[in-house]
Amino acid sequence: MRLTDCHNVADFRELARRRLPWPVFDYIDGAADDELTRVRNTESFASWDLVPDVLAGVETIDLSTTIMGKTTPLPLMLSPTALQRIFHWQGEMAVGKAAEKFGLWFGISSLATVSIEQIGEAISTPKLFQLYVHKDKGLNTSLIERCQAAKFDAIALTVDTIVSGKRERCLRSGFTSPPRFTASSALSYAIKPRWAMDYVFREKFRLPNLDSYISAGTGEPISIQNYFNSMLDQSMDWKVAEDIRHQWGGKFCLKGLMSVADARRAVEIGADAIMVSNHGGRQLDGSRAPFDQLAEIVDAVGGEIEIICDGGVRRGTHVLKALSMGATAASGGRLYLYALAAAGQPGVERALTILSDEIERGAKLMGITSVAQLNRDRLRPR
Ligand SMILES: Cc1cc2nc3c(=O)[nH]c(=O)nc-3n(C[C@H](O)[C@H](O)[C@H](O)COP(=O)(O)O)c2cc1C
C-alpha cells in the first residue's frame, strides 16, 4: 500500500497501521476505557442526514470562514496533538507546512516536539498554542510569554484533562514518551526498521517547550498518563482560566467544553471561541459526542462566541453537517495524524487535498455557494 492508494482518512489509518510500531499506532488510534466515545464521535454524524437543494448555480463557490479573527479558505482546523515526531520524523513542522499551503489554522500542543519559537518563525498560517495548566506556575507563565513573543494567533486552554483518561492500549503496550525499548516492546520496533532508523538517526526527540522545567522534557521516558497525573494542576477553575485569558491578552479559546452551563461561563469570562470536544474520546469515556452536543450549545450561546466542533471528523460531509448544526468550523486530530504517520508532509498534504475536495464537492451537491447558507433546515435526524 502506497500514499497514492489513500483516498480517504480510513486509508491513511491503514497505511499508518502498517508503517508504525504498534505501541505508537495504538497511542494515536486509541482512546479511553471501552473507546465508546471515540467510536460515537464519528458515528454521530451518521445519525443525521443532509437535505440538498439543486439547480443552485454552484460553478463558483467560496467556503471561506472567519475563525478567531482570521479568514481561512475552509471551515476546518487542525487540532493540537502531542508528540508528533514520534509518529513521523518531520513532526509538527510537516503539519504546519501542510496547513500553511491550505491556509488553515493549526495548533501545537504543550507536548509538541518543536519549540514555540521554531513554529513562530517557520509557519505563517494562523496558529494556536494548546496550553495545559501545570502545577508549576513559572512554566505556565513562560509558555504564555513565549507565545506572545513568537506572535501566536491564539491560545487554546485544554480543560478536559485534569487527570489522564485510562488509555488501555497504552497500558498494554507500555507506550512512553520518548519510546522506551523494553524487552517486550522491542519486537514491535524491530519489525518496523524504517520507522526505527528515522527515530534513532534523525534529530533527537525533545519536548522543547517543557524541558527547562520538567523531567518529561529531558528524555526520561514517562507515560503520558503519569505526565498528566503528576504535572497538571487539578485545582484549575474558572478563575484560573480567566486569569490566563488576561495574562495572554490575545484570542482565547477553551478546548474540551461539553455542557451548556460551561459554554455560558466561557462567554462570561470573555473567551473568543470554544472547542466542543471530548479530546477525541481519550479522556471521559461515555462522554457525549461533540456533534450530538452541538445543537444545545449553539442554541444557548450561538452568536456570542465561536463554536468549533472538534472530534470524529473523517469526511467533508461531517464538516458540512457540523456547520449546518450551527458550528463556526470543524476541527480534528486523527484526520491529519494518520496521514502524518503514513507519509510525513506529503501525507498530510494529500489528506488535506482529499478533505478539501470532499468539502467542496459536498457543498456543490448541497447546492450552496457559501457556508453561511448552511443551517438546520439542511439536516434531518435519522
Ligand atoms: C495522538 C493524539 C494526541 C493528542 N494530544 C493532545 C494534546 O496534547 N492536547 C490537547 O489538547 N489535545 C490533544 N489531542 C486531542 C485533539 O486535540 C483533538 O481534540 C482530538 O484529536 C479530536 O478527535 P479526532 O482525533 O477524532 O479528530 C490529541 C489527540 C490525539 C489523537
XYZ file of C-alpha atoms and ligand atoms in Angstrom:
413
model
C 0.000 0.000 0.000
C 1.356 3.407 -1.007
C 0.364 7.013 -0.420
C -1.360 7.146 -3.810
C -3.603 4.292 -2.633
C -5.040 6.557 0.090
C -8.378 8.075 -0.898
C -9.904 8.807 2.481
C -8.963 9.093 6.163
C -9.565 5.369 6.713
C -6.956 4.562 4.028
C -4.382 6.787 5.761
C -5.181 4.999 9.011
C -4.459 1.665 7.389
C -1.169 2.898 5.905
C -0.160 4.319 9.292
C -1.004 0.992 10.940
C 1.302 -0.799 8.524
C 4.173 1.655 8.931
C 4.213 2.292 12.682
C 5.331 0.096 15.588
C 2.075 -0.955 17.199
C 2.580 0.934 20.517
C 2.876 4.178 18.513
C -0.106 3.392 16.288
C -2.191 2.494 19.339
C -1.257 5.759 21.041
C -2.693 7.693 18.083
C -5.633 5.454 17.331
C -6.643 4.509 20.852
C -8.810 6.241 23.407
C -10.092 5.772 26.973
C -11.700 2.707 28.582
C -14.015 0.915 26.134
C -13.453 3.615 23.479
C -17.227 4.101 23.204
C -16.862 7.843 22.911
C -14.161 7.636 20.257
C -16.426 5.486 18.103
C -19.523 7.566 18.832
C -17.728 10.796 17.859
C -17.710 9.663 14.232
C -20.905 7.629 14.261
C -22.884 10.635 15.498
C -22.512 12.252 12.074
C -24.338 9.282 10.529
C -27.342 9.904 12.804
C -28.214 12.979 10.759
C -28.911 13.243 7.035
C -28.194 16.142 4.742
C -31.003 17.637 2.651
C -29.617 19.076 -0.611
C -31.010 21.799 -2.847
C -30.450 21.527 -6.595
C -30.240 23.859 -9.609
C -28.464 26.379 -7.409
C -25.740 27.635 -9.798
C -22.692 26.431 -7.907
C -19.971 26.939 -10.508
C -18.133 29.373 -8.254
C -18.222 28.849 -4.552
C -16.440 30.471 -1.637
C -16.214 28.378 1.517
C -14.059 30.797 3.444
C -14.802 31.303 7.119
C -13.562 33.665 9.781
C -12.284 31.903 12.885
C -10.909 33.920 15.793
C -10.352 36.916 13.548
C -8.566 35.054 10.731
C -10.222 34.225 7.446
C -9.395 30.742 6.200
C -10.433 29.203 2.862
C -12.236 26.297 4.543
C -14.162 25.883 7.817
C -11.660 23.279 9.021
C -8.918 23.430 11.666
C -6.119 21.043 12.619
C -6.380 20.374 16.353
C -3.247 20.367 18.525
C -1.821 16.920 19.199
C 1.182 15.815 21.244
C 4.479 14.092 20.393
C 4.320 14.310 16.613
C 7.984 13.492 15.984
C 7.323 10.025 17.356
C 4.744 9.497 14.604
C 6.996 10.773 11.796
C 10.415 12.397 11.960
C 9.088 15.559 10.277
C 6.609 16.048 13.153
C 4.802 19.331 13.740
C 6.810 21.099 11.056
C 5.230 18.836 8.400
C 1.736 19.515 9.709
C 2.380 23.259 9.974
C 3.785 23.468 6.426
C 0.851 21.487 5.032
C -1.654 23.656 6.949
C 0.106 26.727 5.568
C -0.373 25.531 1.973
C -4.109 25.342 2.604
C -4.242 28.500 4.738
C -5.748 26.583 7.650
C -5.485 27.107 11.408
C -3.161 24.651 13.036
C -2.290 24.065 16.659
C 0.717 22.785 18.533
C 0.416 21.009 21.836
C 2.158 21.882 25.106
C 3.732 18.474 24.427
C 4.951 19.477 20.958
C 8.291 18.178 19.741
C 9.217 21.536 18.196
C 9.590 24.786 20.040
C 7.130 27.659 20.088
C 9.893 29.809 18.571
C 10.579 27.423 15.662
C 6.907 27.347 14.729
C 6.590 31.106 15.182
C 9.431 31.680 12.716
C 8.660 28.979 10.167
C 4.873 28.928 9.866
C 2.769 31.845 8.683
C -0.683 30.218 8.709
C -2.919 31.086 11.724
C -1.542 29.131 14.659
C -2.666 28.380 18.148
C -0.834 27.075 21.143
C -2.598 24.476 23.270
C -1.931 25.156 26.917
C -2.068 22.657 29.733
C -2.081 24.299 33.160
C 0.853 22.861 35.069
C 1.297 22.929 38.824
C 4.482 24.883 38.140
C 3.180 28.447 37.678
C 6.526 29.573 36.299
C 6.164 27.103 33.453
C 2.657 28.384 32.613
C 3.854 31.981 32.534
C 6.884 31.080 30.447
C 4.707 29.285 27.853
C 2.357 32.266 27.564
C 5.221 34.755 27.252
C 6.933 32.631 24.612
C 3.685 32.522 22.600
C 3.415 36.294 22.841
C 6.984 36.769 21.641
C 6.512 34.256 18.807
C 3.280 36.003 17.775
C 0.952 33.059 18.050
C -2.586 33.946 16.959
C -4.459 32.214 19.793
C -4.144 30.115 22.907
C -6.455 27.144 23.432
C -6.667 26.193 27.084
C -7.445 22.493 27.377
C -9.927 21.966 30.185
C -10.800 18.276 29.848
C -7.506 16.798 31.005
C -7.430 17.317 34.745
C -6.332 13.684 35.027
C -5.410 11.340 32.215
C -8.077 9.151 30.667
C -7.465 5.429 31.110
C -5.903 4.541 27.798
C -5.799 0.807 27.996
C -3.988 0.227 24.718
C -1.098 2.307 26.100
C -1.185 0.417 29.396
C -0.856 -2.848 27.486
C 1.886 -1.686 25.110
C 3.817 0.282 27.760
C 3.958 3.318 25.421
C 6.082 6.107 26.890
C 7.400 9.441 25.681
C 10.075 9.118 24.384
C 9.520 5.470 23.444
C 11.258 3.042 25.758
C 12.673 -0.006 24.103
C 11.853 -2.711 26.613
C 12.240 -6.450 26.089
C 8.516 -6.792 25.423
C 8.160 -3.815 23.059
C 11.488 -4.259 21.205
C 9.962 -6.572 18.642
C 7.304 -4.060 17.668
C 10.028 -1.526 16.847
C 12.402 -4.042 15.260
C 9.844 -5.126 12.674
C 9.410 -1.511 11.506
C 13.042 -0.711 10.657
C 12.179 2.330 8.528
C 10.468 3.994 11.465
C 13.211 2.870 13.850
C 16.053 4.230 11.656
C 14.313 7.590 11.309
C 13.678 7.716 15.026
C 17.234 6.831 16.012
C 19.223 8.734 13.378
C 17.183 11.915 12.795
C 17.090 14.882 15.150
C 16.869 13.823 18.794
C 13.411 13.653 20.367
C 12.681 16.540 22.737
C 9.772 18.404 24.286
C 11.385 21.825 23.892
C 8.564 23.825 25.425
C 8.834 21.988 28.694
C 12.388 20.784 29.004
C 13.824 23.560 31.115
C 11.106 22.934 33.700
C 10.297 19.271 33.991
C 11.887 15.903 33.575
C 9.348 14.904 30.896
C 11.369 17.074 28.552
C 14.758 15.718 29.427
C 14.440 12.481 27.555
C 13.452 10.441 30.612
C 10.712 8.033 29.441
C 7.398 8.837 31.118
C 3.944 7.523 30.307
C 1.544 10.208 29.195
C -0.763 9.062 31.967
C 1.965 9.772 34.549
C 2.755 13.126 32.995
C -0.852 14.321 33.175
C -1.428 12.935 36.644
C 1.729 14.305 38.206
C 2.360 17.603 36.372
C -1.055 19.134 35.719
C -2.904 21.362 38.164
C -6.120 19.731 39.277
C -7.169 22.839 41.183
C -7.670 24.698 37.885
C -11.026 26.524 37.876
C -12.841 29.356 36.075
C -10.794 31.984 37.889
C -7.579 30.403 36.602
C -8.994 30.299 33.065
C -9.979 33.952 33.278
C -6.568 34.947 34.650
C -4.836 33.138 31.809
C -7.020 34.919 29.272
C -5.982 38.279 30.778
C -2.325 37.317 31.019
C -2.317 36.236 27.355
C -4.364 39.174 26.087
C -4.952 37.695 22.607
C -7.590 35.433 21.054
C -8.561 32.846 23.622
C -10.292 29.519 23.206
C -11.413 26.902 25.740
C -10.876 23.397 24.419
C -12.856 20.492 25.806
C -16.192 22.007 26.841
C -19.325 19.882 26.548
C -22.076 21.447 28.653
C -24.339 24.422 28.039
C -23.559 25.798 31.512
C -19.823 25.744 30.771
C -20.365 27.325 27.356
C -22.209 30.196 29.096
C -19.350 30.650 31.544
C -16.909 30.716 28.646
C -18.880 33.659 27.238
C -18.854 35.326 30.664
C -15.076 35.167 31.009
C -14.705 36.690 27.550
C -13.404 33.683 25.607
C -13.480 34.173 21.843
C -14.164 30.529 20.992
C -14.928 27.142 22.473
C -13.953 23.792 21.083
C -16.815 21.427 21.863
C -14.655 18.376 22.358
C -14.028 15.260 24.407
C -10.352 15.029 23.389
C -11.123 12.500 20.676
C -12.593 10.094 23.258
C -9.256 9.914 25.082
C -10.495 11.298 28.404
C -14.027 10.621 29.744
C -15.337 7.523 28.029
C -19.128 7.645 27.822
C -18.992 11.390 27.252
C -21.369 12.589 24.550
C -20.118 13.184 21.013
C -19.353 16.831 20.160
C -21.669 16.724 17.141
C -24.560 15.382 19.265
C -23.999 18.137 21.803
C -23.697 20.982 19.306
C -27.363 21.933 18.927
C -27.965 22.754 22.585
C -24.750 24.728 22.842
C -25.478 26.659 19.631
C -28.996 27.406 20.870
C -27.629 28.735 24.155
C -24.581 30.783 23.086
C -24.523 30.855 19.269
C -23.694 34.374 18.061
C -21.997 35.243 21.368
C -18.935 33.042 20.930
C -17.414 30.965 18.126
C -18.228 27.272 18.404
C -15.817 24.723 16.969
C -16.902 21.097 16.680
C -13.811 19.002 17.461
C -13.633 15.235 17.113
C -14.743 12.366 14.940
C -14.470 14.297 11.667
C -13.365 11.940 8.890
C -15.293 13.246 5.859
C -16.032 16.536 4.143
C -19.731 15.911 4.750
C -19.061 15.738 8.502
C -17.788 19.308 8.297
C -20.901 20.352 6.361
C -23.146 18.690 8.954
C -21.355 20.443 11.832
C -21.795 23.799 10.118
C -25.444 23.060 9.324
C -25.963 22.407 13.031
C -24.543 25.864 13.749
C -20.811 25.377 14.341
C -18.431 28.081 13.147
C -15.939 25.423 11.999
C -14.955 21.797 12.492
C -11.628 20.552 13.770
C -9.809 17.257 14.125
C -6.663 15.440 15.125
C -6.608 11.958 13.662
C -7.826 13.262 10.297
C -4.282 14.537 9.697
C -2.311 12.401 12.199
C -2.773 9.111 10.358
C -1.525 10.848 7.207
C 1.471 12.329 9.050
C 2.387 8.903 10.393
C 1.852 7.306 6.989
C 3.929 9.713 4.903
C 5.045 12.947 6.615
C 4.307 16.300 4.957
C 3.257 14.811 1.572
C 0.844 12.590 3.507
C -0.747 15.499 5.375
C -0.963 17.497 2.137
C -2.709 14.620 0.409
C -5.127 14.196 3.330
C -5.961 17.912 3.269
C -6.417 17.854 -0.505
C -8.844 14.957 -0.177
C -10.783 16.599 2.668
C -10.850 19.940 0.928
C -12.167 18.288 -2.272
C -14.767 16.423 -0.247
C -15.954 19.629 1.428
C -16.145 21.461 -1.897
C -17.845 18.583 -3.718
C -20.302 18.155 -0.837
C -21.078 21.887 -0.814
C -21.815 21.870 -4.547
C -24.018 18.810 -4.202
C -25.811 20.536 -1.324
C -26.444 23.484 -3.632
C -24.627 26.111 -1.591
C -22.119 28.746 -2.693
C -21.083 29.873 0.784
C -21.037 28.289 4.238
C -23.463 30.940 5.502
C -26.181 29.123 3.524
C -25.922 26.040 5.745
C -28.485 25.839 8.537
C -30.591 23.277 10.436
C -33.107 23.184 7.643
C -30.451 21.220 5.730
C -30.409 18.430 8.348
C -32.856 15.739 9.455
C -32.338 13.212 12.258
C -32.472 9.632 11.037
C -2.452 11.276 19.373
C -3.252 12.407 19.930
C -2.635 13.323 20.766
C -3.352 14.393 21.284
N -2.716 15.324 22.063
C -3.405 16.384 22.539
C -2.757 17.377 23.323
O -1.571 17.302 23.576
N -3.512 18.402 23.783
C -4.861 18.520 23.518
O -5.499 19.463 23.966
N -5.485 17.591 22.769
C -4.795 16.539 22.276
N -5.444 15.616 21.499
C -6.868 15.811 21.181
C -7.032 16.600 19.870
O -6.665 17.934 20.012
C -8.493 16.559 19.397
O -9.316 17.051 20.414
C -8.930 15.154 19.006
O -7.928 14.543 18.232
C -10.227 15.212 18.230
O -10.652 13.923 17.868
P -10.311 13.257 16.442
O -8.937 12.714 16.558
O -11.357 12.232 16.289
O -10.383 14.338 15.403
C -4.736 14.528 20.984
C -5.348 13.607 20.139
C -4.627 12.550 19.605
C -5.318 11.582 18.686
